[in-house]
XYZ file of C-alpha atoms in Angstrom:
665
model
C 183.343 193.763 200.517
C 181.729 196.853 198.956
C 180.608 198.443 202.121
C 183.734 197.917 204.214
C 186.060 199.000 201.547
C 184.443 202.181 201.134
C 183.929 202.877 204.920
C 187.514 202.589 205.632
C 188.271 205.389 203.138
C 185.321 207.746 203.830
C 184.329 207.521 207.338
C 185.660 210.758 208.446
C 183.723 212.511 205.492
C 180.603 210.583 206.489
C 180.677 212.119 209.884
C 180.824 215.645 208.434
C 177.440 214.937 206.900
C 174.022 213.451 207.336
C 175.092 209.945 208.131
C 175.164 209.335 211.910
C 177.923 207.307 213.719
C 175.393 205.369 215.657
C 173.846 204.047 212.395
C 177.317 203.283 210.833
C 178.349 201.217 213.955
C 175.188 199.144 214.190
C 176.222 195.465 213.974
C 173.173 194.945 211.555
C 174.750 197.304 208.744
C 177.015 194.838 207.155
C 177.788 192.825 204.132
C 174.726 190.455 203.505
C 175.263 186.753 202.781
C 173.206 183.817 201.491
C 172.208 181.657 203.046
C 171.336 184.422 205.826
C 173.378 184.574 208.816
C 170.555 186.300 210.708
C 170.724 188.674 213.385
C 168.333 190.332 215.763
C 168.597 194.008 214.994
C 167.629 196.122 218.169
C 166.626 199.768 218.222
C 165.225 202.488 220.524
C 163.213 205.184 219.528
C 162.352 208.002 221.807
C 159.862 210.370 220.241
C 159.358 213.837 221.528
C 158.764 217.299 220.476
C 161.877 219.387 220.130
C 163.129 222.321 218.162
C 165.328 223.005 215.236
C 168.221 225.332 215.866
C 167.930 224.737 219.609
C 170.610 225.661 222.422
C 172.345 222.593 221.594
C 173.328 224.312 218.237
C 175.437 227.036 219.989
C 176.759 229.244 217.179
C 175.396 227.308 214.180
C 175.573 228.195 211.491
C 178.123 231.115 212.168
C 180.382 228.126 213.288
C 179.600 225.256 211.004
C 181.346 222.979 213.482
C 178.635 223.860 215.941
C 175.762 222.555 213.487
C 177.231 218.818 214.001
C 176.971 218.939 217.818
C 175.020 216.257 219.394
C 171.288 217.104 219.526
C 171.585 219.961 217.256
C 168.910 219.749 214.468
C 169.809 222.620 212.101
C 167.565 221.592 209.286
C 167.236 224.665 206.851
C 168.139 227.273 209.541
C 164.349 228.145 210.517
C 163.621 227.573 214.032
C 160.368 225.636 214.643
C 158.781 223.056 216.813
C 159.694 219.462 215.439
C 159.025 215.849 216.445
C 162.351 213.984 216.661
C 163.521 210.442 217.363
C 166.274 210.398 219.671
C 166.752 214.011 218.999
C 167.262 213.593 215.127
C 165.272 214.101 212.271
C 165.261 212.240 210.026
C 165.733 209.503 212.671
C 168.061 206.593 212.801
C 168.487 204.658 209.615
C 167.588 200.933 209.957
C 169.799 199.176 207.448
C 169.534 195.355 207.830
C 170.144 192.043 205.880
C 167.319 189.897 204.385
C 166.239 187.325 207.227
C 167.133 189.601 210.189
C 164.545 190.101 212.777
C 163.935 193.976 213.639
C 162.881 194.990 217.215
C 162.040 198.837 217.621
C 161.199 199.819 221.018
C 159.215 203.077 220.786
C 158.851 205.152 224.030
C 156.172 208.063 223.548
C 157.580 211.250 225.107
C 155.408 213.742 223.092
C 154.800 216.319 225.524
C 151.348 217.431 224.488
C 150.317 213.989 225.384
C 149.277 212.672 221.959
C 149.772 209.138 220.903
C 151.971 207.810 218.206
C 152.594 204.862 215.905
C 155.446 203.799 213.552
C 154.647 202.375 210.050
C 157.352 200.405 208.195
C 156.505 201.548 204.800
C 157.119 198.982 202.132
C 157.364 195.906 204.389
C 154.338 193.570 204.026
C 154.144 192.173 207.544
C 153.177 188.716 206.299
C 153.706 187.014 209.501
C 153.261 190.131 211.637
C 150.319 192.064 210.720
C 149.967 193.477 214.211
C 153.317 195.412 213.702
C 152.179 197.424 210.559
C 151.858 200.485 212.590
C 148.639 201.995 211.261
C 146.661 203.820 214.053
C 143.148 202.405 214.261
C 143.696 200.096 211.425
C 146.365 197.514 212.890
C 146.933 198.865 216.313
C 145.880 201.443 218.971
C 148.073 204.505 219.226
C 151.103 204.231 221.691
C 149.926 206.375 224.728
C 152.031 209.048 226.100
C 154.633 208.040 228.520
C 154.419 204.330 227.566
C 156.469 201.972 225.463
C 155.676 199.506 222.704
C 158.095 197.157 220.726
C 157.544 196.409 217.302
C 159.124 193.128 216.231
C 159.053 191.855 212.559
C 161.040 189.941 210.120
C 163.058 191.599 207.496
C 161.689 189.585 204.590
C 160.605 192.430 202.101
C 163.942 193.296 200.488
C 164.666 196.663 198.985
C 164.382 200.478 199.674
C 161.677 201.421 202.230
C 161.375 203.905 204.930
C 159.716 204.180 208.234
C 157.398 207.030 209.443
C 154.686 207.941 212.077
C 151.237 206.960 211.060
C 148.946 209.285 213.179
C 148.017 212.841 212.612
C 150.632 215.048 211.044
C 153.805 213.570 212.800
C 155.671 212.266 209.806
C 155.242 215.748 208.228
C 156.819 217.274 211.258
C 159.975 215.306 211.468
C 159.066 211.464 212.401
C 160.507 209.572 209.585
C 163.705 207.773 208.680
C 165.471 205.482 206.220
C 164.587 201.771 206.258
C 166.649 199.290 203.822
C 166.509 195.597 203.620
C 169.417 194.416 201.498
C 169.994 190.934 200.030
C 172.999 189.023 199.568
C 175.108 190.090 196.303
C 174.279 186.936 194.536
C 170.527 187.179 194.884
C 170.590 190.917 193.567
C 169.426 190.829 189.928
C 171.405 193.988 189.465
C 174.482 192.908 191.080
C 176.733 193.625 187.965
C 175.369 197.052 187.481
C 176.961 198.932 190.415
C 180.141 198.724 192.661
C 178.933 200.505 195.676
C 175.694 200.353 197.906
C 176.346 202.649 201.025
C 174.168 203.889 203.792
C 175.675 207.314 202.794
C 173.730 207.228 199.501
C 170.417 206.681 201.130
C 168.259 209.935 200.017
C 165.151 211.131 201.947
C 163.371 214.139 200.388
C 160.646 215.756 202.160
C 158.433 219.108 201.608
C 159.007 221.274 204.754
C 156.976 223.718 206.434
C 158.070 226.875 208.495
C 155.781 226.017 211.263
C 153.811 222.827 212.664
C 151.607 221.040 210.100
C 148.724 221.339 212.479
C 148.832 225.225 212.319
C 148.701 225.152 208.418
C 146.106 222.486 208.303
C 143.743 224.390 210.633
C 144.258 227.578 208.632
C 143.754 225.811 205.279
C 140.593 223.743 206.349
C 138.972 226.262 208.772
C 139.949 229.693 207.191
C 141.510 230.628 203.960
C 145.313 229.513 204.605
C 147.236 227.798 201.663
C 148.529 224.266 202.066
C 151.656 224.856 200.267
C 155.376 223.978 201.811
C 157.828 226.584 202.168
C 160.717 224.421 201.478
C 162.169 220.949 200.633
C 164.824 219.195 202.701
C 167.126 216.608 201.570
C 168.149 214.225 204.286
C 166.950 216.826 206.623
C 169.108 219.425 205.266
C 168.492 222.686 203.252
C 169.389 226.242 202.704
C 166.718 228.835 203.623
C 167.174 231.053 206.646
C 169.881 233.699 206.179
C 172.228 234.747 209.219
C 174.201 237.931 208.911
C 176.962 239.223 210.776
C 178.360 242.794 210.512
C 182.006 243.055 209.323
C 182.239 246.812 209.031
C 180.404 249.775 208.421
C 178.929 248.658 204.934
C 179.975 245.056 205.016
C 177.795 242.081 205.883
C 178.646 238.493 205.988
C 175.791 235.837 205.125
C 175.702 232.498 206.869
C 173.369 229.571 205.835
C 173.033 225.897 207.323
C 174.759 223.265 205.126
C 173.274 221.207 202.228
C 173.730 217.467 202.008
C 176.866 216.105 200.332
C 177.182 212.732 198.754
C 180.783 211.522 198.050
C 181.821 209.542 195.177
C 185.225 208.435 193.455
C 185.724 208.773 189.658
C 185.124 205.599 187.836
C 182.915 204.250 190.689
C 179.286 203.067 190.032
C 177.139 203.994 192.947
C 173.576 202.808 193.944
C 171.508 205.573 195.434
C 168.457 204.602 197.422
C 165.786 207.471 197.531
C 162.397 207.696 199.205
C 160.015 210.654 199.327
C 158.105 211.335 202.419
C 156.191 214.143 200.970
C 153.164 215.251 202.812
C 151.783 217.895 200.784
C 151.045 217.858 196.718
C 154.600 218.111 196.236
C 156.053 215.900 193.538
C 159.597 216.308 193.023
C 161.837 216.074 189.815
C 165.199 214.591 190.510
C 168.322 215.003 188.501
C 172.015 215.230 188.805
C 173.905 217.852 186.781
C 176.054 216.392 183.963
C 174.916 212.907 184.636
C 172.323 210.518 183.570
C 170.689 208.272 186.071
C 170.104 204.448 185.636
C 166.905 203.569 187.493
C 166.896 200.022 188.529
C 164.202 199.650 191.192
C 160.849 201.098 192.284
C 159.303 200.792 195.644
C 161.824 197.897 196.587
C 161.385 196.114 193.533
C 163.836 195.428 190.713
C 162.845 196.774 187.093
C 164.525 196.555 183.699
C 167.126 199.553 183.912
C 165.871 202.679 182.530
C 168.330 205.402 181.615
C 166.855 208.917 182.310
C 167.876 212.652 182.691
C 165.257 213.163 185.275
C 162.691 211.343 187.105
C 159.635 212.320 189.282
C 159.096 210.950 192.923
C 155.748 211.187 194.677
C 154.975 210.914 198.301
C 155.383 207.382 199.441
C 157.596 206.228 196.550
C 161.074 204.959 196.452
C 163.487 204.900 193.411
C 166.814 203.141 193.355
C 169.289 204.569 190.657
C 172.873 204.145 189.638
C 175.045 207.095 189.404
C 178.069 206.417 187.259
C 180.712 208.838 188.392
C 182.354 209.287 184.797
C 182.539 213.084 184.639
C 185.490 215.466 185.517
C 186.622 215.455 189.231
C 184.278 218.427 190.531
C 181.149 219.239 192.420
C 177.576 218.689 190.649
C 174.182 219.683 191.952
C 171.709 216.922 192.731
C 168.209 218.817 192.234
C 164.999 218.038 194.078
C 162.842 220.527 192.023
C 159.255 220.943 193.416
C 156.217 220.552 191.145
C 152.562 220.945 191.743
C 151.857 222.934 194.927
C 155.448 223.404 195.480
C 156.315 224.441 191.905
C 158.374 227.465 193.355
C 160.409 225.276 195.610
C 163.797 223.514 195.172
C 166.520 221.990 197.283
C 169.891 221.062 196.289
C 172.715 218.661 197.438
C 176.158 218.150 196.280
C 177.593 215.235 194.602
C 181.278 215.513 195.432
C 184.032 213.641 193.625
C 187.053 212.683 195.502
C 189.555 215.390 195.172
C 187.152 218.198 194.231
C 187.602 221.111 196.550
C 185.061 221.943 199.377
C 182.960 224.417 197.447
C 179.622 224.677 195.733
C 179.087 223.618 192.062
C 179.560 226.516 189.684
C 176.397 226.046 187.736
C 173.518 228.228 188.803
C 171.117 227.004 191.184
C 167.959 227.763 189.426
C 168.829 225.807 186.293
C 165.995 223.811 184.902
C 167.121 220.263 183.767
C 165.008 218.704 181.006
C 165.583 215.596 178.768
C 164.073 212.044 179.207
C 161.812 211.665 182.080
C 160.466 208.788 184.047
C 157.063 209.049 185.986
C 156.230 212.476 184.730
C 153.392 214.579 186.553
C 150.218 214.886 184.704
C 151.467 214.582 181.292
C 150.275 212.462 178.307
C 152.866 209.829 177.115
C 155.321 210.889 174.715
C 158.673 210.425 173.282
C 160.158 212.458 176.069
C 158.916 210.624 178.815
C 157.895 207.108 180.278
C 154.818 206.367 182.454
C 155.623 204.318 185.220
C 153.339 201.493 183.913
C 155.733 201.067 180.988
C 158.672 199.985 183.075
C 159.312 196.287 183.113
C 159.466 194.289 186.203
C 162.260 191.542 186.532
C 160.479 189.305 188.872
C 158.432 186.453 187.251
C 154.820 186.981 186.441
C 152.215 186.005 188.961
C 148.580 184.985 188.979
C 147.538 188.490 188.826
C 148.654 188.690 185.100
C 146.924 185.526 184.292
C 144.337 186.367 181.591
C 142.492 183.074 182.605
C 142.244 184.051 186.298
C 138.972 185.527 187.759
C 139.528 188.988 188.803
C 137.348 191.037 191.139
C 137.318 194.722 189.691
C 136.140 197.800 191.794
C 135.976 201.164 190.101
C 136.894 203.928 192.456
C 136.309 207.815 191.787
C 138.360 210.435 193.315
C 138.147 214.102 193.516
C 137.706 217.204 195.704
C 134.041 217.511 196.321
C 132.066 220.811 197.138
C 129.855 219.318 199.998
C 129.013 220.450 203.503
C 131.722 218.509 205.277
C 130.306 219.112 208.665
C 133.853 219.152 210.112
C 134.606 222.388 208.287
C 131.413 223.854 207.107
C 128.365 223.979 209.359
C 125.403 223.531 207.161
C 123.380 226.044 209.253
C 125.853 228.705 210.160
C 128.613 228.556 207.402
C 127.463 226.259 204.628
C 129.999 225.989 201.571
C 127.558 227.432 199.226
C 127.119 230.730 201.282
C 130.573 231.722 201.871
C 133.338 233.351 199.850
C 135.061 230.918 197.608
C 138.391 231.738 199.199
C 137.084 229.918 202.485
C 135.657 226.765 200.560
C 136.905 223.550 201.702
C 136.525 220.802 199.084
C 136.599 217.395 200.489
C 139.084 214.964 199.018
C 137.131 211.639 198.883
C 136.766 208.273 197.105
C 133.569 207.864 195.577
C 132.061 210.866 197.335
C 132.749 209.195 200.470
C 135.037 210.054 203.439
C 136.738 207.442 205.420
C 135.620 207.293 209.120
C 138.389 206.123 211.329
C 137.193 203.691 213.956
C 137.858 204.341 217.655
C 139.689 201.047 217.924
C 142.038 198.744 216.086
C 139.987 197.089 212.903
C 142.626 194.265 213.137
C 142.359 193.577 216.752
C 138.877 194.920 217.971
C 136.608 194.908 214.727
C 134.140 192.759 216.626
C 133.819 195.167 219.426
C 132.913 198.035 217.133
C 129.207 199.303 216.193
C 128.549 197.596 213.146
C 126.584 200.816 211.711
C 129.905 202.362 211.274
C 130.887 200.011 208.443
C 130.207 200.151 204.663
C 131.062 198.063 201.751
C 130.894 198.945 197.945
C 127.274 197.678 197.586
C 126.306 200.198 200.157
C 128.196 202.957 198.316
C 126.619 202.164 195.065
C 123.221 202.386 196.497
C 123.706 205.811 197.887
C 125.701 207.323 195.241
C 123.230 210.135 194.261
C 122.828 211.146 197.840
C 126.449 211.366 198.584
C 127.174 213.472 195.477
C 125.079 216.083 196.994
C 125.558 215.809 200.754
C 128.545 214.901 202.856
C 128.994 211.171 203.620
C 131.415 209.191 205.924
C 131.844 205.813 206.940
C 134.414 203.005 207.720
C 134.609 201.712 204.311
C 136.072 198.179 203.828
C 136.323 195.975 200.817
C 136.313 192.380 201.896
C 138.485 189.924 199.886
C 138.784 186.153 199.939
C 142.194 184.879 200.750
C 143.861 184.094 197.401
C 141.373 186.449 195.349
C 142.749 188.609 192.685
C 141.572 192.258 193.378
C 141.760 194.876 190.677
C 141.175 198.634 191.504
C 140.428 200.936 188.715
C 141.215 204.226 190.331
C 139.900 207.390 188.337
C 140.967 211.129 189.240
C 138.146 212.943 187.716
C 139.945 216.063 187.816
C 137.070 218.585 188.027
C 137.955 220.661 190.802
C 141.997 220.984 190.973
C 144.847 220.095 188.749
C 146.219 217.704 191.274
C 147.580 214.172 191.637
C 147.212 211.404 194.322
C 150.018 208.958 195.053
C 148.079 205.935 196.395
C 149.660 203.517 198.875
C 148.556 200.043 199.812
C 149.660 198.418 203.103
C 150.529 194.622 203.232
C 151.008 194.112 199.479
C 152.761 195.131 196.327
C 150.596 195.400 193.225
C 151.100 195.162 189.550
C 150.474 198.543 187.773
C 148.640 197.141 184.626
C 147.535 200.520 183.242
C 147.881 204.297 183.737
C 146.587 207.022 181.506
C 145.828 210.849 181.449
C 142.865 211.274 179.385
C 142.343 214.924 179.153
C 141.511 217.882 181.279
C 138.589 216.116 183.245
C 137.087 212.640 183.112
C 134.510 210.690 185.209
C 134.325 207.142 186.507
C 131.217 206.751 184.120
C 133.604 207.493 181.093
C 136.139 205.031 182.195
C 133.598 202.341 182.739
C 132.295 203.006 179.508
C 135.999 203.156 177.823
C 136.573 199.554 179.869
C 133.369 198.071 178.730
C 134.101 198.979 174.999
C 137.385 197.384 175.165
C 139.297 200.725 175.017
C 141.485 200.252 177.978
C 144.495 197.959 177.495
C 145.856 196.185 180.397
C 149.597 195.175 180.419
C 149.635 191.508 181.694
C 153.391 190.710 180.883
C 156.122 191.987 183.307
C 154.008 194.766 184.591
C 155.833 196.671 187.314
C 155.453 195.673 191.048
C 154.763 198.755 193.462
C 153.178 199.567 196.593
C 152.521 203.232 195.949
C 151.537 204.794 192.548
C 150.205 208.131 191.206
C 146.841 208.544 189.650
C 147.209 211.263 187.062
C 144.691 214.099 187.229
C 141.708 213.516 184.750
C 143.000 210.007 184.202
C 143.012 206.490 185.774
C 145.558 203.980 187.126
C 144.504 200.253 187.265
C 146.362 198.115 189.842
C 146.128 194.302 190.549
C 147.178 192.202 193.541
C 146.570 188.877 195.114
C 144.905 189.139 198.346
C 147.187 186.541 200.046
C 148.122 188.392 203.172
C 145.468 188.069 205.930
C 144.555 191.185 207.714
C 143.170 194.614 207.492
C 145.109 196.718 205.087
C 144.933 200.518 204.454
C 144.638 201.822 201.084
C 145.074 205.588 201.058
C 146.157 208.722 199.431
C 149.731 209.481 200.984
C 149.258 213.241 201.079
C 148.817 214.122 204.748
C 145.952 216.303 204.487
C 144.058 214.023 202.251
C 144.421 210.831 204.159
C 143.625 212.891 207.409
C 140.126 213.836 206.112
C 139.058 210.622 204.603
C 140.779 209.814 201.150
C 141.330 206.136 202.071
C 139.600 202.708 202.637
C 140.578 199.426 203.846
C 141.213 195.887 202.239
C 140.071 193.169 204.616
C 141.745 189.990 203.583
C 140.571 186.494 204.753
C 138.882 185.905 208.150
C 139.941 186.101 211.726
C 140.779 182.307 211.357
C 143.540 183.179 208.800
C 145.297 185.635 211.108
C 148.415 185.106 213.133
C 147.840 184.754 216.782
C 147.608 188.123 218.578
C 150.829 188.780 220.224
C 150.875 188.564 224.063
C 149.652 191.618 225.959
C 148.855 193.364 222.612
C 147.461 196.705 223.854
C 143.718 197.536 223.166
C 141.833 200.788 222.686
C 139.883 201.692 225.743
C 136.095 200.985 225.404
C 135.143 204.633 225.650
C 131.241 205.269 225.125
C 132.190 207.004 221.949
C 132.324 203.670 220.040
C 128.609 203.661 219.883
C 127.807 207.338 219.693
C 127.242 209.391 216.377
C 130.129 210.214 214.386
C 128.289 213.590 213.454
C 127.201 215.067 216.858
C 124.795 217.129 215.055
C 122.708 214.193 213.740
C 121.329 210.922 214.905
C 123.433 208.175 213.349
C 126.917 207.528 212.990
C 126.757 207.028 209.360
C 125.266 210.167 207.997
C 125.000 212.786 205.405
C 125.436 216.407 206.296
C 121.534 216.565 206.103
C 120.808 213.964 208.720
C 120.943 210.155 209.229
C 120.797 207.966 206.136
C 118.091 205.493 205.680
C 120.430 202.646 205.683
C 122.177 200.577 208.437
C 125.269 200.458 206.598
C 125.038 203.820 204.865
C 126.594 205.389 202.029
C 130.151 205.641 201.545
C 133.148 204.718 199.971
C 133.835 203.025 196.706
C 132.193 202.303 193.543
C 129.191 204.197 191.908
C 126.015 202.891 190.693
C 126.722 199.913 188.673
C 130.327 201.167 188.715
C 130.976 199.198 192.004
C 129.948 196.476 190.275
C 132.485 194.373 191.297
C 133.104 192.783 188.038
C 134.344 189.469 187.603
C 136.262 188.852 184.437
């Protein structure tokens, strides 16, 4: 029994690091069997504003034992307000078996009165769409001083994570590990590893020295940057320096601890990594002196790929096997920042049993190279493998059937220089009149910003003002207007139940050399194509390439994912079967981008196809704002910055011109 065998040996070591005793002791963390011996797994989350390096930490890090006191959250030593779950960040780890039922009772104690929700990232919620936890899409926020219980089946196996899905809360600490294990005999990779332990769950996060809202306001309303100051691994890092005077000219330096992962020589260990990145901070992952065998992505098994490094983007998960075949010693696990955190890195220690309690001897700023999976904004070469080239180990489905009719939508994304009235008043400080250091380029899909509705689409869409909505046909008609002036609406793609939907997402790359990890709720999709074309491209260029037969779709063993990068000046093509009735969010997983509109909704099926609404499911209060203009400076809820559009369903969101043409192949 691999979990129990190793826990007996290493329990005292786990307590000294990031694994919490409550998580280890939970009855649902166990060996999984088939047929399932299902359990009901109960958790309670108390969500509240707290602080790192609080009075609960006493003399941490001068006395490192104090850093392990109950309610002490050291992080990287920088004191700042944080959101915690049960005074922990990351919050409780949920490790359950396939077939279990998960109940999480969330109590909102956020002292500033804001609402909250929890999204179970990677779980499809096929029989429980009301439990997806997406504010204003599948539920109304949980109000301050109230409680809501999420109940859902653990039926999507693999490595996932949970996080808040309202405002910037996940970036400020509301997140944690979520793993649905399967019985050994059902695991395709069962012969590839010996141990699959909670200890080896890894959460990486770009981290700020202050609350995210402060950086958001400075960046969007002034000239502040949007770059993180640090990276955390399992909520740990080394940043703030604490000094003690030892004598007249002698100082003693102290730092908070880094995460430690324990292994035994000869063992094969399954690591489960998830990225909660909220800024444009891809991370290159490696372990010194070791290659990594990647066996799963976003919870779905793939043909093993042996790499020196891999890149993980916000919302992605990768499972890899570390073969402990090196000399007994300590080795750095590196999370090297890329893109907007190119100057950031955090380290953890892989410690072989028998090695001393010391840092690895290799310098901290060493740059690992070699063969890389999932590179950032690189052309495909002999030294890397794009994620679309990995091979799924699950059978092909109808999305890969060349004879199946497919509904195709072309989606352009970029940062657009328009007078987004939320940040540039067209009369007083229009974007074209102020210094470029104060420009706000709006991240949009097809020159449209998603307008969050005032109530849950899943539960109350029939109560909303119809004029806030738009669909791809509306967007195509308003392409020219929205390229010049700011447009917003609640953009929805309607899909019939069982329809195969293909999204061709194009990052035109004109404004910044950035990339966007796109996440789809409620489904996994096949990544059938991905290519970086050059320095810039356009949706029209990609459409022309496609119509000319110059884009090849892989329709055999294409990888299954739910989050995928769209390379700058390139495209990614995904396909999924719309077989999960509901309203499902599709959005960039970077916090600032989704907050101001880089998203849309896939509406699958009709109300008749939905599960019954849970008893006493809360509704959003029917405030008058539900029918008032979205832009208070104009007359209609669906507007350009210059005024009301001459349409009922207005401009917005998806495909241009004939591009939104919803091609059926």
